[in-house]
mmCIF file of C-alpha atoms in Angstrom:
data_model
loop_
_atom_site.group_PDB
_atom_site.id
_atom_site.type_symbol
_atom_site.label_atom_id
_atom_site.label_comp_id
_atom_site.label_asym_id
_atom_site.label_seq_id
_atom_site.Cartn_x
_atom_site.Cartn_y
_atom_site.Cartn_z
ATOM 1 C CA MET A 1 4.978 -14.272 3.548
ATOM 2 C CA ARG A 2 1.373 -15.029 2.776
ATOM 3 C CA PHE A 3 -0.603 -16.646 -0.017
ATOM 4 C CA GLU A 4 -3.689 -14.961 -1.399
ATOM 5 C CA TYR A 5 -6.138 -16.483 -3.876
ATOM 6 C CA LYS A 6 -8.793 -14.307 -5.515
ATOM 7 C CA TYR A 7 -12.151 -15.216 -7.011
ATOM 8 C CA ILE A 8 -14.548 -12.995 -8.930
ATOM 9 C CA LEU A 9 -18.029 -13.958 -7.774
ATOM 10 C CA ASP A 10 -19.866 -13.371 -11.025
ATOM 11 C CA TYR A 11 -22.252 -16.316 -10.562
ATOM 12 C CA LEU A 12 -22.624 -16.431 -6.762
ATOM 13 C CA SER A 13 -24.134 -13.843 -4.445
ATOM 14 C CA VAL A 14 -22.356 -12.668 -1.304
ATOM 15 C CA ASP A 15 -24.951 -14.562 0.767
ATOM 16 C CA GLN A 16 -24.300 -17.770 -1.188
ATOM 17 C CA ILE A 17 -20.520 -17.623 -0.734
ATOM 18 C CA GLU A 18 -20.869 -16.750 2.975
ATOM 19 C CA THR A 19 -23.157 -19.776 3.386
ATOM 20 C CA LYS A 20 -20.602 -22.000 1.602
ATOM 21 C CA LEU A 21 -17.869 -20.755 3.933
ATOM 22 C CA ASN A 22 -20.024 -21.112 7.061
ATOM 23 C CA LEU A 23 -20.920 -24.711 6.131
ATOM 24 C CA HIS A 24 -17.355 -25.561 5.092
ATOM 25 C CA PRO A 25 -15.589 -28.168 7.301
ATOM 26 C CA ALA A 26 -12.971 -25.506 8.172
ATOM 27 C CA GLY A 27 -15.726 -23.749 10.144
ATOM 28 C CA PHE A 28 -15.537 -20.152 8.930
ATOM 29 C CA ARG A 29 -17.026 -17.489 11.188
ATOM 30 C CA VAL A 30 -17.123 -13.688 11.272
ATOM 31 C CA ALA A 31 -13.730 -12.387 12.397
ATOM 32 C CA PHE A 32 -14.338 -8.642 12.324
ATOM 33 C CA PRO A 33 -17.301 -6.330 11.640
ATOM 34 C CA GLN A 34 -17.902 -5.237 8.054
ATOM 35 C CA ARG A 35 -16.282 -1.930 7.161
ATOM 36 C CA ARG A 36 -15.549 0.282 4.180
ATOM 37 C CA ILE A 37 -11.996 0.307 2.855
ATOM 38 C CA THR A 38 -10.701 3.057 0.585
ATOM 39 C CA SER A 39 -7.290 3.057 -1.077
ATOM 40 C CA ILE A 40 -5.390 5.382 -3.359
ATOM 41 C CA TYR A 41 -3.046 3.450 -5.647
ATOM 42 C CA PHE A 42 0.180 4.997 -6.918
ATOM 43 C CA VAL A 43 2.671 4.334 -9.697
ATOM 44 C CA ASP A 44 6.154 5.589 -10.432
ATOM 45 C CA VAL A 45 6.783 7.778 -13.478
ATOM 46 C CA SER A 46 7.442 4.673 -15.601
ATOM 47 C CA PHE A 47 4.114 3.057 -14.563
ATOM 48 C CA SER A 48 6.180 -0.061 -13.789
ATOM 49 C CA ALA A 49 3.682 -1.500 -11.251
ATOM 50 C CA ALA A 50 0.819 -1.248 -13.738
ATOM 51 C CA ILE A 51 2.910 -2.661 -16.596
ATOM 52 C CA ASP A 52 4.163 -5.531 -14.406
ATOM 53 C CA ASN A 53 0.566 -6.331 -13.424
ATOM 54 C CA ILE A 54 -0.712 -6.285 -17.014
ATOM 55 C CA ASN A 55 2.223 -8.422 -18.190
ATOM 56 C CA GLY A 56 1.651 -10.931 -15.385
ATOM 57 C CA SER A 57 5.086 -10.454 -13.869
ATOM 58 C CA PRO A 58 5.459 -12.785 -10.866
ATOM 59 C CA ASN A 59 7.502 -10.175 -8.984
ATOM 60 C CA ARG A 60 5.900 -6.783 -8.510
ATOM 61 C CA ILE A 61 5.334 -3.954 -6.057
ATOM 62 C CA LYS A 62 2.163 -1.924 -5.479
ATOM 63 C CA TYR A 63 2.008 1.300 -3.510
ATOM 64 C CA ARG A 64 -1.124 2.515 -1.795
ATOM 65 C CA ILE A 65 -2.548 4.604 0.985
ATOM 66 C CA ARG A 66 -5.448 2.892 2.743
ATOM 67 C CA TRP A 67 -7.972 4.001 5.328
ATOM 68 C CA TYR A 68 -11.053 2.522 6.898
ATOM 69 C CA ASP A 69 -14.550 3.988 6.978
ATOM 70 C CA ASP A 70 -14.985 7.711 6.242
ATOM 71 C CA PHE A 71 -12.575 10.279 4.810
ATOM 72 C CA THR A 72 -12.735 12.487 7.914
ATOM 73 C CA PHE A 73 -9.981 14.132 9.895
ATOM 74 C CA PRO A 74 -8.033 13.273 11.862
ATOM 75 C CA LEU A 75 -7.516 10.514 9.286
ATOM 76 C CA LYS A 76 -5.636 7.338 10.234
ATOM 77 C CA VAL A 77 -4.031 5.749 7.182
ATOM 78 C CA ARG A 78 -1.768 2.858 6.315
ATOM 79 C CA LEU A 79 1.007 3.544 3.821
ATOM 80 C CA GLU A 80 1.517 0.167 2.171
ATOM 81 C CA GLN A 81 4.078 -1.309 -0.129
ATOM 82 C CA LYS A 82 2.582 -4.624 -1.288
ATOM 83 C CA ILE A 83 5.331 -6.905 -2.585
ATOM 84 C CA LYS A 84 4.661 -10.059 -4.596
ATOM 85 C CA LYS A 85 7.372 -12.712 -5.129
ATOM 86 C CA GLY A 86 5.683 -15.320 -7.310
ATOM 87 C CA LEU A 87 2.581 -16.616 -5.491
ATOM 88 C CA PRO A 88 3.531 -15.522 -1.971
ATOM 89 C CA GLY A 89 3.698 -11.882 -0.998
ATOM 90 C CA TYR A 90 4.035 -9.541 1.944
ATOM 91 C CA LYS A 91 3.396 -5.922 2.932
ATOM 92 C CA ASN A 92 5.533 -3.196 4.399
ATOM 93 C CA VAL A 93 3.186 -0.960 6.383
ATOM 94 C CA GLU A 94 3.654 2.417 8.019
ATOM 95 C CA LYS A 95 0.800 3.991 9.979
ATOM 96 C CA LYS A 96 0.254 7.734 9.802
ATOM 97 C CA ILE A 97 -2.329 10.233 11.045
ATOM 98 C CA PHE A 98 -3.223 13.359 9.091
ATOM 99 C CA SER A 99 -4.822 16.138 11.107
ATOM 100 C CA SER A 100 -6.297 17.958 8.096
ATOM 101 C CA ARG A 101 -6.981 17.682 4.380
ATOM 102 C CA GLU A 102 -4.152 20.147 3.820
ATOM 103 C CA ASP A 103 -1.685 17.843 5.632
ATOM 104 C CA PHE A 104 -2.955 14.905 3.578
ATOM 105 C CA ASN A 105 -2.587 16.792 0.267
ATOM 106 C CA THR A 106 0.881 18.054 1.222
ATOM 107 C CA PHE A 107 2.009 14.495 1.915
ATOM 108 C CA ILE A 108 0.578 13.197 -1.390
ATOM 109 C CA ASN A 109 2.364 15.973 -3.293
ATOM 110 C CA LYS A 110 5.720 15.219 -1.604
ATOM 111 C CA ILE A 111 5.950 11.498 -2.340
ATOM 112 C CA ASN A 112 7.735 10.501 -5.512
ATOM 113 C CA LEU A 113 4.745 8.595 -6.936
ATOM 114 C CA GLN A 114 1.685 9.510 -8.996
ATOM 115 C CA PRO A 115 -1.841 8.674 -7.798
ATOM 116 C CA VAL A 116 -3.625 6.631 -10.486
ATOM 117 C CA CYS A 117 -6.948 5.642 -8.962
ATOM 118 C CA VAL A 118 -9.097 5.452 -5.866
ATOM 119 C CA VAL A 119 -10.974 2.257 -5.024
ATOM 120 C CA SER A 120 -13.525 1.796 -2.254
ATOM 121 C CA TYR A 121 -15.504 -1.248 -1.118
ATOM 122 C CA LEU A 122 -17.291 -2.892 1.770
ATOM 123 C CA ARG A 123 -15.354 -5.823 3.238
ATOM 124 C CA ASN A 124 -16.667 -8.802 5.214
ATOM 125 C CA TYR A 125 -14.051 -10.657 7.271
ATOM 126 C CA LEU A 126 -14.155 -14.397 8.016
ATOM 127 C CA VAL A 127 -11.676 -16.761 9.629
ATOM 128 C CA SER A 128 -11.462 -20.547 9.811
ATOM 129 C CA PHE A 129 -11.962 -22.342 13.124
ATOM 130 C CA SER A 130 -8.203 -23.005 13.305
ATOM 131 C CA GLY A 131 -7.493 -19.315 12.716
ATOM 132 C CA GLY A 132 -5.089 -20.262 9.927
ATOM 133 C CA ILE A 133 -7.220 -19.283 6.925
ATOM 134 C CA ARG A 134 -8.732 -15.864 6.431
ATOM 135 C CA ALA A 135 -11.402 -15.026 3.874
ATOM 136 C CA THR A 136 -12.597 -11.593 2.859
ATOM 137 C CA ILE A 137 -15.529 -10.716 0.642
ATOM 138 C CA ASP A 138 -15.416 -7.328 -1.035
ATOM 139 C CA LYS A 139 -18.664 -5.863 -2.382
ATOM 140 C CA ASP A 140 -20.045 -2.483 -3.436
ATOM 141 C CA ILE A 141 -16.728 -1.980 -5.237
ATOM 142 C CA LYS A 142 -16.338 1.411 -6.863
ATOM 143 C CA TYR A 143 -13.568 3.355 -8.568
ATOM 144 C CA LYS A 144 -12.676 6.923 -9.426
ATOM 145 C CA LYS A 145 -9.589 8.608 -10.834
ATOM 146 C CA THR A 146 -8.822 11.037 -7.997
ATOM 147 C CA ILE A 147 -9.966 11.646 -4.456
ATOM 148 C CA ASP A 148 -11.649 14.874 -5.609
ATOM 149 C CA ASP A 149 -13.694 13.307 -8.427
ATOM 150 C CA LEU A 150 -17.391 13.420 -7.673
ATOM 151 C CA PHE A 151 -18.502 10.352 -9.610
ATOM 152 C CA TRP A 152 -17.677 6.736 -8.934
ATOM 153 C CA VAL A 153 -17.743 3.866 -11.434
ATOM 154 C CA ASN A 154 -19.432 0.845 -9.835
ATOM 155 C CA ASP A 155 -18.331 -2.762 -10.225
ATOM 156 C CA PRO A 156 -21.223 -5.133 -9.395
ATOM 157 C CA LYS A 157 -19.080 -8.279 -9.020
ATOM 158 C CA PRO A 158 -17.940 -9.125 -5.487
ATOM 159 C CA ILE A 159 -14.439 -10.493 -4.890
ATOM 160 C CA LEU A 160 -13.570 -13.355 -2.539
ATOM 161 C CA GLU A 161 -9.988 -13.475 -1.252
ATOM 162 C CA ILE A 162 -8.685 -16.452 0.710
ATOM 163 C CA LYS A 163 -5.399 -15.898 2.533
ATOM 164 C CA CYS A 164 -2.923 -17.762 4.700
ATOM 165 C CA THR A 165 0.694 -17.879 5.758
ATOM 166 C CA LEU A 166 3.116 -20.328 4.166
ATOM 167 C CA ASP A 167 2.746 -22.878 6.975
ATOM 168 C CA GLN A 168 -1.046 -23.062 6.391
ATOM 169 C CA LEU A 169 -0.841 -23.676 2.639
ATOM 170 C CA ALA A 170 -2.115 -27.289 2.810
ATOM 171 C CA GLU A 171 -5.214 -26.134 4.728
ATOM 172 C CA LEU A 172 -5.721 -23.327 2.204
ATOM 173 C CA GLU A 173 -5.608 -25.796 -0.693
ATOM 174 C CA SER A 174 -8.144 -28.007 1.092
ATOM 175 C CA VAL A 175 -10.518 -25.044 1.542
ATOM 176 C CA VAL A 176 -10.114 -23.961 -2.070
ATOM 177 C CA ASP A 177 -10.710 -27.482 -3.414
ATOM 178 C CA ALA A 178 -13.916 -27.864 -1.381
ATOM 179 C CA LEU A 179 -15.308 -24.503 -2.567
ATOM 180 C CA LYS A 180 -14.966 -25.555 -6.224
ATOM 181 C CA LEU A 181 -14.393 -22.004 -7.421
ATOM 182 C CA ARG A 182 -12.322 -20.888 -10.360
ATOM 183 C CA ARG A 183 -9.359 -18.727 -9.354
ATOM 184 C CA HIS A 184 -8.911 -15.379 -11.138
ATOM 185 C CA LYS A 185 -6.127 -12.900 -11.528
ATOM 186 C CA ASN A 186 -7.611 -9.700 -10.181
ATOM 187 C CA SER A 187 -6.216 -6.385 -9.129
ATOM 188 C CA LYS A 188 -8.417 -3.604 -7.855
ATOM 189 C CA TYR A 189 -6.343 -1.068 -9.771
#
């Protein structure tokens, strides 16, 4: 199980929040090179995941296919079931490789879920000196309805996510308190 707090950075730039994290006593540093993440989100025929999210249900499940960098084949993806049980959550992940666009489309058409949107963003990865707290900053966030749509809708506000496992919760709270940011409910779909 992990905890994940989200912040919409509508009054801070990415550089400003990275500076705050770098100067933070927890000693954040770059954990992984920046990369583009793209996900297709899915719902069942009842749209229960979307309805649960809108209604603020503490227990919900999201389904997505995620890949990193370009949409080129062979395409390595992660099939994810993101499960939230109150504040903590976890993911069930299955890795898959599609050799062609046809294989990808065939798979999408066979699953018993409907694609509802595509979201893509650049992600910066940071980790605390202890390794217990991870922070990601998502920027250049854009959305479109289907993978074949030509036009994206841009969202100019970056998102900061701070994450930890249950045993690191006290350290997470310390980091969050020092940053003096206002937590938001935010879903990229």
